[in-house]
Amino acid sequence: TIVLNELNWTEALEDVFKKNREEDPSLLWQVFGSATGLARYYPASPWKDARKTPSKIDLYDVRRRPWYVQGAASPKNMLILVDASGSVSGLTLKLIRTSVSEMLETLSDDDYVNVVHFNTRVNNTACFDHLVQANVRNKKILKDAVQNITAKGITNYTKGFEFAFKQLSDPNVTRVQCNKIIMLFTDGGEERAQEIFARYNPDKKVRIFTFSVGQHNYDTGPIQWMACANKGYFYEIPSIGAIRINTQEYLDVLGRPMVLADAKQVQWTNVYLDALELGLVITGTLPVFNKTKSKEDGSRNQHQNQLILGVMGVDVSLDDIKRLTPRFTIGPNGYYFAIDPNGYVLLHPNLQPKKNECSYFFSATNLVIISSLSNEKHNPKFQEPVTLDFLDAELENDIKVQIRMMMIDRVPGEKTIETLVKSQDERYIDRGVRTYTWAPVNGTDYSLALVLPEYNMHYIEANLGDLKQAM
């Protein structure tokens, strides 16, 4: 019923997509992804399974695409607290491991995260002793470390939450200033840790979300109280089928302040591989809010809905951006690059994707996809964003570190430096002098830079008559 309802009310988007395409023929994909997992793409395309397996089941989930994750929520600091006491051994521990991995997938590069596990003692699960940026590399390290958690001892919520609050409030660690969250994964317990909440969270600025994992007869009342008393929610994960939906519902809760504040702002994603094989793209996203008002049962008063309906997105191909700046205008050894607020390159000569031999035919009608569960990371539909840091794209030195920081801070500037450069055939490395000139791009979070050698700073000015006389 939910899917049919969304198919009906989103049908009007087709006319909007067509009108947008008529007004701007350069538009590529236009897409709406709903909070329930339905996606409308325009224009339509045959939906090919790149796995080439006998199974015809395609488990694409629009809510796990990089553009949806970034557009659906504001930046957050998340501390994932895992109960590693002896009672969670066996199937429950396996469910917790999978649940934490899925929770990490709901985070983007704008977020900060760490995972700790506890029983009578508290330990950082990976090598991180503080919150780290939720980029691809760090999330993989945390996922791998979670698989090594073993269950033993007894549960001590007091020690676990005290450790979590201290790590969230560490003033010496880079983090965002928006939402602060603690995610507790446990099988239940009798302790409520009231003293810790009174000491570290009296103003309820840190939300607590609790998850009762596994099939058991333990009392879940205390962990329900923890969530309700700290502006969070309580969820149950009795089996693997409940993991995906329950580990992403918290995004609806965090989105409510955005709805009430009508905080609509276009965000541009990191570079990622398009699911329909347009190659490397970036996507401009905008959250879609439910602005209707409704009455509660038995009440005359209307209240404002606080739900995010989904995310709208428009794709821009990197190849199209590159065509806006022909190489002959900057010379054979000059180049340009752009970076995002995380220091990842949007454009750079060293950002070279692997070529895909598949091609697709585009029709003029809408394509509707209903999504489900998947872990197919080798499929283009499920690949992570391409996160190549500027300092990895070039041969690093101290001045380039400064350039990167100034570009992230949107401070324009220019520096002439001696650096190591690769030959055009990429077979040799030599020293050369390069002038870096950079400035922020208005209306976006990106900064653009132009890099020129000394001999590209000068040119011969001549008119057509001079050329004819020379011939």
Tab-separated table of C-alpha atoms in Angstrom:
chain	number	residue	atom	x	y	z
A	1	THR	CA	0.000	0.000	0.000
A	2	ILE	CA	2.811	2.432	0.883
A	3	VAL	CA	4.596	1.766	-2.406
A	4	LEU	CA	1.412	2.143	-4.462
A	5	ASN	CA	0.617	5.401	-2.685
A	6	GLU	CA	4.076	6.787	-3.461
A	7	LEU	CA	3.833	5.660	-7.070
A	8	ASN	CA	0.627	7.673	-7.358
A	9	TRP	CA	1.700	10.932	-5.732
A	10	THR	CA	5.150	10.976	-7.386
A	11	GLU	CA	3.677	10.445	-10.859
A	12	ALA	CA	3.316	14.205	-11.299
A	13	LEU	CA	7.122	14.473	-11.213
A	14	GLU	CA	7.299	13.122	-14.756
A	15	ASP	CA	5.856	16.346	-16.212
A	16	VAL	CA	8.250	18.395	-14.081
A	17	PHE	CA	11.229	16.340	-15.269
A	18	LYS	CA	10.179	16.747	-18.908
A	19	LYS	CA	9.774	20.507	-18.510
A	20	ASN	CA	13.206	20.797	-16.889
A	21	ARG	CA	14.739	18.836	-19.771
A	22	GLU	CA	13.070	21.111	-22.331
A	23	GLU	CA	14.348	24.233	-20.577
A	24	ASP	CA	17.871	22.811	-20.169
A	25	PRO	CA	18.736	20.051	-22.694
A	26	SER	CA	22.124	19.570	-20.989
A	27	LEU	CA	20.447	17.934	-17.969
A	28	LEU	CA	21.421	14.303	-17.490
A	29	TRP	CA	19.633	12.212	-14.896
A	30	GLN	CA	16.911	13.737	-12.767
A	31	VAL	CA	15.925	11.545	-9.840
A	32	PHE	CA	13.715	11.521	-6.798
A	33	GLY	CA	14.531	9.017	-4.054
A	34	SER	CA	11.881	8.532	-1.380
A	35	ALA	CA	12.377	7.735	2.291
A	36	THR	CA	10.632	4.402	1.748
A	37	GLY	CA	13.063	3.302	-0.964
A	38	LEU	CA	11.233	4.162	-4.177
A	39	ALA	CA	13.146	5.985	-6.919
A	40	ARG	CA	12.009	7.778	-10.058
A	41	TYR	CA	14.643	8.362	-12.732
A	42	TYR	CA	14.270	10.498	-15.843
A	43	PRO	CA	15.000	9.724	-18.620
A	44	ALA	CA	14.427	5.996	-18.354
A	45	SER	CA	17.061	3.420	-19.223
A	46	PRO	CA	17.263	-0.381	-19.357
A	47	TRP	CA	18.264	-1.465	-15.856
A	48	LYS	CA	21.194	-3.803	-16.439
A	49	ASP	CA	22.660	-6.118	-13.829
A	50	ALA	CA	26.429	-5.658	-14.084
A	51	ARG	CA	27.020	-8.796	-12.000
A	52	LYS	CA	25.974	-11.053	-14.914
A	53	THR	CA	24.834	-13.746	-12.516
A	54	PRO	CA	21.989	-16.232	-13.039
A	55	SER	CA	19.999	-14.529	-10.275
A	56	LYS	CA	17.575	-11.935	-11.641
A	57	ILE	CA	17.075	-10.236	-8.260
A	58	ASP	CA	18.435	-6.673	-8.244
A	59	LEU	CA	18.722	-5.383	-4.682
A	60	TYR	CA	19.484	-1.724	-5.398
A	61	ASP	CA	18.525	0.678	-2.597
A	62	VAL	CA	18.364	4.377	-3.445
A	63	ARG	CA	18.659	5.249	0.252
A	64	ARG	CA	22.198	3.861	0.255
A	65	ARG	CA	23.389	5.942	-2.701
A	66	PRO	CA	25.980	8.610	-1.755
A	67	TRP	CA	23.804	11.474	-2.982
A	68	TYR	CA	20.790	10.386	-0.923
A	69	VAL	CA	22.784	9.870	2.276
A	70	GLN	CA	24.321	13.320	2.005
A	71	GLY	CA	21.088	15.087	1.082
A	72	ALA	CA	18.812	13.494	3.691
A	73	ALA	CA	20.488	14.603	6.919
A	74	SER	CA	22.660	17.280	8.451
A	75	PRO	CA	26.247	16.524	9.629
A	76	LYS	CA	26.539	14.555	12.856
A	77	ASN	CA	28.934	13.160	15.447
A	78	MET	CA	28.111	9.524	16.163
A	79	LEU	CA	29.526	7.241	18.853
A	80	ILE	CA	28.467	3.615	18.360
A	81	LEU	CA	28.439	1.760	21.686
A	82	VAL	CA	28.497	-2.049	21.407
A	83	ASP	CA	27.615	-4.383	24.290
A	84	ALA	CA	30.312	-7.086	24.313
A	85	SER	CA	29.200	-8.955	27.447
A	86	GLY	CA	28.908	-12.729	27.515
A	87	SER	CA	25.132	-12.720	26.963
A	88	VAL	CA	25.453	-11.411	23.375
A	89	SER	CA	27.501	-14.361	22.100
A	90	GLY	CA	26.447	-16.474	19.144
A	91	LEU	CA	23.720	-15.261	16.772
A	92	THR	CA	23.127	-12.046	18.717
A	93	LEU	CA	26.753	-10.989	18.303
A	94	LYS	CA	26.587	-11.714	14.574
A	95	LEU	CA	23.475	-9.545	14.292
A	96	ILE	CA	25.205	-6.740	16.213
A	97	ARG	CA	28.235	-6.877	13.923
A	98	THR	CA	26.045	-6.680	10.819
A	99	SER	CA	23.896	-3.922	12.331
A	100	VAL	CA	26.930	-1.760	13.132
A	101	SER	CA	28.265	-2.229	9.583
A	102	GLU	CA	24.898	-1.146	8.177
A	103	MET	CA	24.796	1.837	10.527
A	104	LEU	CA	28.188	2.971	9.235
A	105	GLU	CA	26.772	2.880	5.700
A	106	THR	CA	24.277	5.617	6.628
A	107	LEU	CA	27.150	8.077	7.203
A	108	SER	CA	28.819	10.389	4.714
A	109	ASP	CA	32.097	12.294	4.626
A	110	ASP	CA	30.377	15.172	6.436
A	111	ASP	CA	29.997	13.013	9.560
A	112	TYR	CA	32.373	11.904	12.339
A	113	VAL	CA	32.182	8.491	14.015
A	114	ASN	CA	33.869	5.949	16.249
A	115	VAL	CA	32.940	2.486	17.551
A	116	VAL	CA	33.669	1.320	21.104
A	117	HIS	CA	32.695	-1.928	22.828
A	118	PHE	CA	32.251	-2.559	26.533
A	119	ASN	CA	31.523	-5.083	29.262
A	120	THR	CA	33.155	-4.374	32.621
A	121	ARG	CA	35.809	-2.472	30.660
A	122	VAL	CA	35.536	-0.100	27.689
A	123	ASN	CA	37.763	-0.355	24.599
A	124	ASN	CA	38.075	1.414	21.270
A	125	THR	CA	37.121	-1.201	18.686
A	126	ALA	CA	39.625	-0.019	16.054
A	127	CYS	CA	42.894	1.902	16.311
A	128	PHE	CA	41.058	5.220	16.703
A	129	ASP	CA	40.914	6.782	20.160
A	130	HIS	CA	38.644	9.634	19.035
A	131	LEU	CA	35.986	10.462	16.468
A	132	VAL	CA	37.205	10.237	12.876
A	133	GLN	CA	35.770	11.415	9.578
A	134	ALA	CA	33.312	8.870	8.176
A	135	ASN	CA	35.110	8.498	4.852
A	136	VAL	CA	35.471	5.252	2.926
A	137	ARG	CA	38.841	4.344	4.426
A	138	ASN	CA	37.856	4.931	8.048
A	139	LYS	CA	34.519	3.157	7.709
A	140	LYS	CA	36.265	0.102	6.284
A	141	ILE	CA	38.725	0.054	9.208
A	142	LEU	CA	35.835	0.232	11.680
A	143	LYS	CA	33.841	-2.483	9.892
A	144	ASP	CA	36.825	-4.834	9.901
A	145	ALA	CA	37.471	-4.135	13.585
A	146	VAL	CA	33.838	-4.817	14.530
A	147	GLN	CA	34.191	-8.374	13.195
A	148	ASN	CA	36.862	-9.006	15.839
A	149	ILE	CA	34.673	-8.110	18.839
A	150	THR	CA	34.331	-11.049	21.251
A	151	ALA	CA	31.680	-11.487	23.947
A	152	LYS	CA	32.691	-12.033	27.577
A	153	GLY	CA	32.126	-10.632	31.062
A	154	ILE	CA	29.073	-8.718	32.279
A	155	THR	CA	27.375	-5.520	31.082
A	156	ASN	CA	28.271	-2.181	32.691
A	157	TYR	CA	26.260	0.586	30.998
A	158	THR	CA	27.632	3.208	33.385
A	159	LYS	CA	31.221	2.749	32.201
A	160	GLY	CA	30.169	2.467	28.569
A	161	PHE	CA	28.141	5.689	28.495
A	162	GLU	CA	30.685	7.645	30.550
A	163	PHE	CA	33.371	6.718	28.008
A	164	ALA	CA	31.043	7.639	25.120
A	165	PHE	CA	30.133	11.085	26.512
A	166	LYS	CA	33.789	11.938	27.172
A	167	GLN	CA	34.793	11.013	23.641
A	168	LEU	CA	31.931	13.031	22.123
A	169	SER	CA	32.908	16.115	24.135
A	170	ASP	CA	36.681	15.966	23.543
A	171	PRO	CA	37.607	19.593	22.661
A	172	ASN	CA	40.891	18.618	21.007
A	173	VAL	CA	39.313	16.577	18.205
A	174	THR	CA	37.902	17.873	14.916
A	175	ARG	CA	34.165	17.317	14.706
A	176	VAL	CA	30.968	18.933	13.449
A	177	GLN	CA	28.868	21.234	15.624
A	178	CYS	CA	25.444	19.857	14.689
A	179	ASN	CA	23.902	16.615	15.940
A	180	LYS	CA	25.538	14.465	18.627
A	181	ILE	CA	24.353	10.868	18.863
A	182	ILE	CA	25.122	7.717	20.822
A	183	MET	CA	23.930	4.446	19.264
A	184	LEU	CA	23.691	1.575	21.762
A	185	PHE	CA	23.540	-2.017	20.465
A	186	THR	CA	22.744	-4.528	23.209
A	187	ASP	CA	20.504	-7.441	24.100
A	188	GLY	CA	19.097	-5.706	27.203
A	189	GLY	CA	19.922	-5.220	30.857
A	190	GLU	CA	18.663	-3.969	34.208
A	191	GLU	CA	20.890	-0.905	34.606
A	192	ARG	CA	19.684	2.569	33.554
A	193	ALA	CA	22.880	4.635	34.107
A	194	GLN	CA	20.764	7.578	35.352
A	195	GLU	CA	23.648	9.249	37.173
A	196	ILE	CA	25.727	9.369	33.982
A	197	PHE	CA	22.914	10.985	31.984
A	198	ALA	CA	22.304	13.527	34.745
A	199	ARG	CA	26.008	14.420	34.865
A	200	TYR	CA	26.928	14.452	31.169
A	201	ASN	CA	23.623	15.120	29.373
A	202	PRO	CA	21.400	17.320	31.577
A	203	ASP	CA	20.287	19.509	28.654
A	204	LYS	CA	19.675	16.498	26.371
A	205	LYS	CA	21.998	17.815	23.647
A	206	VAL	CA	23.190	14.260	22.954
A	207	ARG	CA	20.484	11.990	21.559
A	208	ILE	CA	20.521	8.337	22.610
A	209	PHE	CA	19.204	5.665	20.223
A	210	THR	CA	19.016	2.133	21.616
A	211	PHE	CA	18.735	-1.160	19.742
A	212	SER	CA	17.641	-4.442	21.332
A	213	VAL	CA	19.310	-7.102	19.175
A	214	GLY	CA	18.432	-10.788	18.934
A	215	GLN	CA	15.585	-12.987	20.129
A	216	HIS	CA	15.628	-13.194	23.917
A	217	ASN	CA	13.480	-12.728	27.002
A	218	TYR	CA	15.527	-9.957	28.625
A	219	ASP	CA	13.756	-6.875	29.963
A	220	THR	CA	14.058	-4.065	27.408
A	221	GLY	CA	12.417	-1.479	29.704
A	222	PRO	CA	15.706	0.106	30.884
A	223	ILE	CA	17.107	0.654	27.375
A	224	GLN	CA	13.733	2.006	26.208
A	225	TRP	CA	13.895	4.486	29.077
A	226	MET	CA	17.441	5.521	28.072
A	227	ALA	CA	16.238	6.455	24.579
A	228	CYS	CA	13.046	8.226	25.649
A	229	ALA	CA	14.794	10.183	28.417
A	230	ASN	CA	17.438	11.482	25.959
A	231	LYS	CA	15.376	12.529	22.916
A	232	GLY	CA	16.057	9.286	21.074
A	233	TYR	CA	14.169	6.205	19.944
A	234	PHE	CA	14.168	2.520	20.786
A	235	TYR	CA	14.297	-0.154	18.067
A	236	GLU	CA	14.229	-3.940	18.031
A	237	ILE	CA	16.328	-6.073	15.669
A	238	PRO	CA	15.178	-9.683	16.207
A	239	SER	CA	16.554	-10.994	12.906
A	240	ILE	CA	18.737	-10.060	9.945
A	241	GLY	CA	15.710	-8.916	7.940
A	242	ALA	CA	15.063	-6.073	10.386
A	243	ILE	CA	18.572	-4.612	10.225
A	244	ARG	CA	18.339	-2.366	7.171
A	245	ILE	CA	15.089	-0.584	8.003
A	246	ASN	CA	15.868	-0.104	11.706
A	247	THR	CA	19.415	1.204	11.241
A	248	GLN	CA	18.302	4.011	8.939
A	249	GLU	CA	15.061	5.199	10.578
A	250	TYR	CA	17.032	7.496	12.866
A	251	LEU	CA	17.632	9.723	9.814
A	252	ASP	CA	13.937	10.650	9.844
A	253	VAL	CA	14.289	11.777	13.460
A	254	LEU	CA	17.383	13.870	12.763
A	255	GLY	CA	15.665	15.380	9.730
A	256	ARG	CA	12.791	16.874	11.736
A	257	PRO	CA	14.626	20.077	12.756
A	258	MET	CA	15.483	20.565	9.065
A	259	VAL	CA	11.775	20.302	8.192
A	260	LEU	CA	10.661	22.732	10.911
A	261	ALA	CA	13.368	25.222	9.929
A	262	ASP	CA	12.626	24.699	6.208
A	263	ALA	CA	16.391	24.266	5.798
A	264	LYS	CA	16.444	23.731	2.056
A	265	GLN	CA	19.905	24.142	0.593
A	266	VAL	CA	21.423	22.542	-2.464
A	267	GLN	CA	24.319	20.272	-1.529
A	268	TRP	CA	26.834	18.846	-3.967
A	269	THR	CA	28.165	15.361	-3.401
A	270	ASN	CA	31.609	13.883	-3.693
A	271	VAL	CA	32.549	12.271	-6.986
A	272	TYR	CA	31.051	8.791	-7.388
A	273	LEU	CA	30.388	6.186	-10.061
A	274	ASP	CA	26.895	6.550	-11.490
A	275	ALA	CA	24.570	3.544	-11.046
A	276	LEU	CA	23.396	3.821	-14.665
A	277	GLU	CA	26.988	4.002	-15.904
A	278	LEU	CA	27.356	7.627	-16.915
A	279	GLY	CA	30.837	7.358	-15.453
A	280	LEU	CA	32.047	9.705	-12.720
A	281	VAL	CA	29.428	12.247	-11.686
A	282	ILE	CA	28.535	14.693	-8.960
A	283	THR	CA	24.962	15.254	-7.862
A	284	GLY	CA	23.203	18.363	-6.664
A	285	THR	CA	20.697	17.340	-3.985
A	286	LEU	CA	17.783	19.004	-2.233
A	287	PRO	CA	15.678	17.452	0.567
A	288	VAL	CA	11.921	17.201	0.027
A	289	PHE	CA	9.817	18.017	3.092
A	290	ASN	CA	6.238	17.197	4.019
A	291	LYS	CA	4.759	20.683	4.590
A	292	THR	CA	1.177	19.581	5.164
A	293	LYS	CA	-0.654	19.963	8.474
A	294	SER	CA	-2.817	17.315	10.086
A	295	LYS	CA	-5.008	16.865	13.139
A	296	GLU	CA	-4.357	14.418	15.917
A	297	ASP	CA	-7.142	12.046	16.845
A	298	GLY	CA	-9.766	13.845	18.942
A	299	SER	CA	-7.993	17.200	18.647
A	300	ARG	CA	-9.080	20.383	16.861
A	301	ASN	CA	-5.552	21.723	16.617
A	302	GLN	CA	-3.442	21.132	13.540
A	303	HIS	CA	0.239	20.314	13.824
A	304	GLN	CA	3.052	20.615	11.293
A	305	ASN	CA	4.352	17.373	9.828
A	306	GLN	CA	8.040	16.818	10.480
A	307	LEU	CA	8.968	14.201	7.881
A	308	ILE	CA	11.460	14.208	5.045
A	309	LEU	CA	9.717	12.654	2.059
A	310	GLY	CA	12.948	12.048	0.160
A	311	VAL	CA	15.705	13.728	-1.822
A	312	MET	CA	15.754	15.249	-5.312
A	313	GLY	CA	18.929	14.963	-7.321
A	314	VAL	CA	20.412	16.166	-10.626
A	315	ASP	CA	23.566	14.542	-12.003
A	316	VAL	CA	26.434	16.441	-13.611
A	317	SER	CA	29.035	14.408	-15.479
A	318	LEU	CA	32.687	15.241	-14.885
A	319	ASP	CA	33.279	14.894	-18.622
A	320	ASP	CA	30.805	17.730	-19.243
A	321	ILE	CA	32.594	19.941	-16.718
A	322	LYS	CA	35.947	19.208	-18.346
A	323	ARG	CA	34.601	20.211	-21.750
A	324	LEU	CA	33.889	23.697	-20.394
A	325	THR	CA	37.640	24.348	-20.199
A	326	PRO	CA	39.442	23.212	-23.393
A	327	ARG	CA	43.072	22.284	-22.809
A	328	PHE	CA	44.404	24.624	-25.514
A	329	THR	CA	43.449	27.637	-23.378
A	330	ILE	CA	45.930	26.727	-20.630
A	331	GLY	CA	48.738	25.105	-22.628
A	332	PRO	CA	50.020	21.529	-22.768
A	333	ASN	CA	51.512	21.444	-19.256
A	334	GLY	CA	48.952	23.548	-17.462
A	335	TYR	CA	45.944	22.054	-15.747
A	336	TYR	CA	43.121	22.873	-13.376
A	337	PHE	CA	41.614	21.055	-10.437
A	338	ALA	CA	38.772	21.505	-7.967
A	339	ILE	CA	38.319	20.213	-4.429
A	340	ASP	CA	35.372	19.911	-2.052
A	341	PRO	CA	35.206	20.952	1.640
A	342	ASN	CA	36.770	17.620	2.637
A	343	GLY	CA	39.833	18.127	0.446
A	344	TYR	CA	38.775	15.503	-2.118
A	345	VAL	CA	39.334	16.330	-5.773
A	346	LEU	CA	36.371	16.895	-8.018
A	347	LEU	CA	38.532	17.499	-11.076
A	348	HIS	CA	42.172	16.618	-11.532
A	349	PRO	CA	44.281	15.080	-14.325
A	350	ASN	CA	45.202	12.232	-11.967
A	351	LEU	CA	41.559	11.362	-11.249
A	352	GLN	CA	41.231	8.685	-13.926
A	353	PRO	CA	38.312	6.235	-13.689
A	354	LYS	CA	38.446	2.740	-15.085
A	355	LYS	CA	36.639	2.584	-18.380
A	356	ASN	CA	33.488	0.474	-18.595
A	357	GLU	CA	32.675	-1.226	-21.849
A	358	CYS	CA	28.896	-1.218	-21.284
A	359	SER	CA	26.684	1.368	-22.976
A	360	TYR	CA	23.021	2.203	-22.512
A	361	PHE	CA	20.137	3.461	-24.604
A	362	PHE	CA	18.078	6.307	-23.192
A	363	SER	CA	14.361	6.517	-23.822
A	364	ALA	CA	12.083	9.462	-23.152
A	365	THR	CA	9.923	7.926	-20.445
A	366	ASN	CA	10.237	7.590	-16.728
A	367	LEU	CA	11.908	4.682	-14.953
A	368	VAL	CA	10.636	3.529	-11.576
A	369	ILE	CA	12.695	1.341	-9.257
A	370	ILE	CA	11.605	-0.139	-5.936
A	371	SER	CA	14.572	-0.841	-3.684
A	372	SER	CA	15.460	-3.509	-1.152
A	373	LEU	CA	18.490	-4.976	0.677
A	374	SER	CA	21.973	-5.393	-0.798
A	375	ASN	CA	25.657	-5.720	-0.009
A	376	GLU	CA	26.852	-5.928	-3.629
A	377	LYS	CA	29.885	-3.674	-3.390
A	378	HIS	CA	31.414	-4.899	-6.649
A	379	ASN	CA	28.441	-3.663	-8.672
A	380	PRO	CA	28.572	-0.019	-9.920
A	381	LYS	CA	25.171	0.460	-8.302
A	382	PHE	CA	26.657	-0.088	-4.863
A	383	GLN	CA	30.179	1.334	-5.097
A	384	GLU	CA	31.443	3.904	-2.626
A	385	PRO	CA	32.253	7.503	-3.619
A	386	VAL	CA	35.598	8.155	-5.282
A	387	THR	CA	37.548	9.890	-2.518
A	388	LEU	CA	40.946	10.968	-3.829
A	389	ASP	CA	42.492	13.589	-1.589
A	390	PHE	CA	44.331	16.458	-3.258
A	391	LEU	CA	47.507	15.542	-1.358
A	392	ASP	CA	47.272	12.004	-2.773
A	393	ALA	CA	46.566	13.243	-6.291
A	394	GLU	CA	49.822	15.212	-6.332
A	395	LEU	CA	53.287	14.815	-4.867
A	396	GLU	CA	52.807	16.300	-1.417
A	397	ASN	CA	54.828	19.082	0.204
A	398	ASP	CA	54.228	21.599	2.994
A	399	ILE	CA	53.092	24.396	0.679
A	400	LYS	CA	50.498	22.140	-0.967
A	401	VAL	CA	49.162	21.347	2.499
A	402	GLN	CA	48.676	25.114	2.993
A	403	ILE	CA	47.041	25.465	-0.428
A	404	ARG	CA	44.624	22.649	0.417
A	405	MET	CA	43.647	24.271	3.733
A	406	MET	CA	43.119	27.701	2.134
A	407	MET	CA	40.940	26.190	-0.589
A	408	ILE	CA	38.852	24.332	2.010
A	409	ASP	CA	38.481	27.602	3.971
A	410	ARG	CA	37.450	29.353	0.706
A	411	VAL	CA	40.331	31.833	0.889
A	412	PRO	CA	41.583	32.851	-2.600
A	413	GLY	CA	45.309	33.056	-3.198
A	414	GLU	CA	48.330	32.414	-5.398
A	415	LYS	CA	51.678	30.742	-4.806
A	416	THR	CA	54.620	29.973	-7.061
A	417	ILE	CA	56.475	26.890	-5.881
A	418	GLU	CA	59.100	24.404	-6.977
A	419	THR	CA	57.619	20.937	-7.023
A	420	LEU	CA	58.055	17.493	-8.516
A	421	VAL	CA	56.056	16.993	-11.701
A	422	LYS	CA	55.387	14.013	-13.914
A	423	SER	CA	56.172	13.985	-17.615
A	424	GLN	CA	53.250	13.893	-20.056
A	425	ASP	CA	53.791	10.190	-20.706
A	426	GLU	CA	53.953	9.654	-16.904
A	427	ARG	CA	57.261	7.805	-17.210
A	428	TYR	CA	59.513	10.373	-15.542
A	429	ILE	CA	59.511	12.778	-12.598
A	430	ASP	CA	61.339	16.096	-12.765
A	431	ARG	CA	61.563	19.321	-10.816
A	432	GLY	CA	59.618	22.280	-12.128
A	433	VAL	CA	58.227	25.654	-11.104
A	434	ARG	CA	54.449	25.917	-11.021
A	435	THR	CA	52.128	28.790	-10.149
A	436	TYR	CA	48.975	27.785	-8.261
A	437	THR	CA	46.073	30.259	-8.394
A	438	TRP	CA	42.819	29.389	-6.630
A	439	ALA	CA	39.453	30.828	-5.604
A	440	PRO	CA	36.077	29.564	-4.309
A	441	VAL	CA	33.314	28.767	-6.812
A	442	ASN	CA	30.288	30.933	-6.068
A	443	GLY	CA	27.102	29.090	-5.184
A	444	THR	CA	28.895	25.830	-4.331
A	445	ASP	CA	31.157	24.384	-1.645
A	446	TYR	CA	33.958	23.800	-4.163
A	447	SER	CA	37.164	25.715	-4.815
A	448	LEU	CA	38.868	25.827	-8.220
A	449	ALA	CA	42.592	26.127	-8.930
A	450	LEU	CA	44.678	26.754	-12.040
A	451	VAL	CA	48.243	25.428	-12.241
A	452	LEU	CA	50.618	26.848	-14.861
A	453	PRO	CA	54.354	26.473	-15.554
A	454	GLU	CA	56.437	29.627	-15.994
A	455	TYR	CA	56.481	29.433	-19.773
A	456	ASN	CA	52.679	29.251	-19.896
A	457	MET	CA	52.404	32.610	-18.161
A	458	HIS	CA	53.497	34.404	-21.358
A	459	TYR	CA	52.163	34.334	-24.893
A	460	ILE	CA	52.685	36.081	-28.249
A	461	GLU	CA	49.962	38.555	-29.150
A	462	ALA	CA	49.378	39.011	-32.872
A	463	ASN	CA	46.531	39.960	-35.179
A	464	LEU	CA	45.408	38.179	-38.345
A	465	GLY	CA	47.244	40.632	-40.615
A	466	ASP	CA	50.567	39.829	-38.975
A	467	LEU	CA	50.002	36.127	-39.603
A	468	LYS	CA	49.188	36.617	-43.298
A	469	GLN	CA	52.281	38.791	-43.775
A	470	ALA	CA	54.454	36.139	-42.115
A	471	MET	CA	53.089	33.505	-44.520
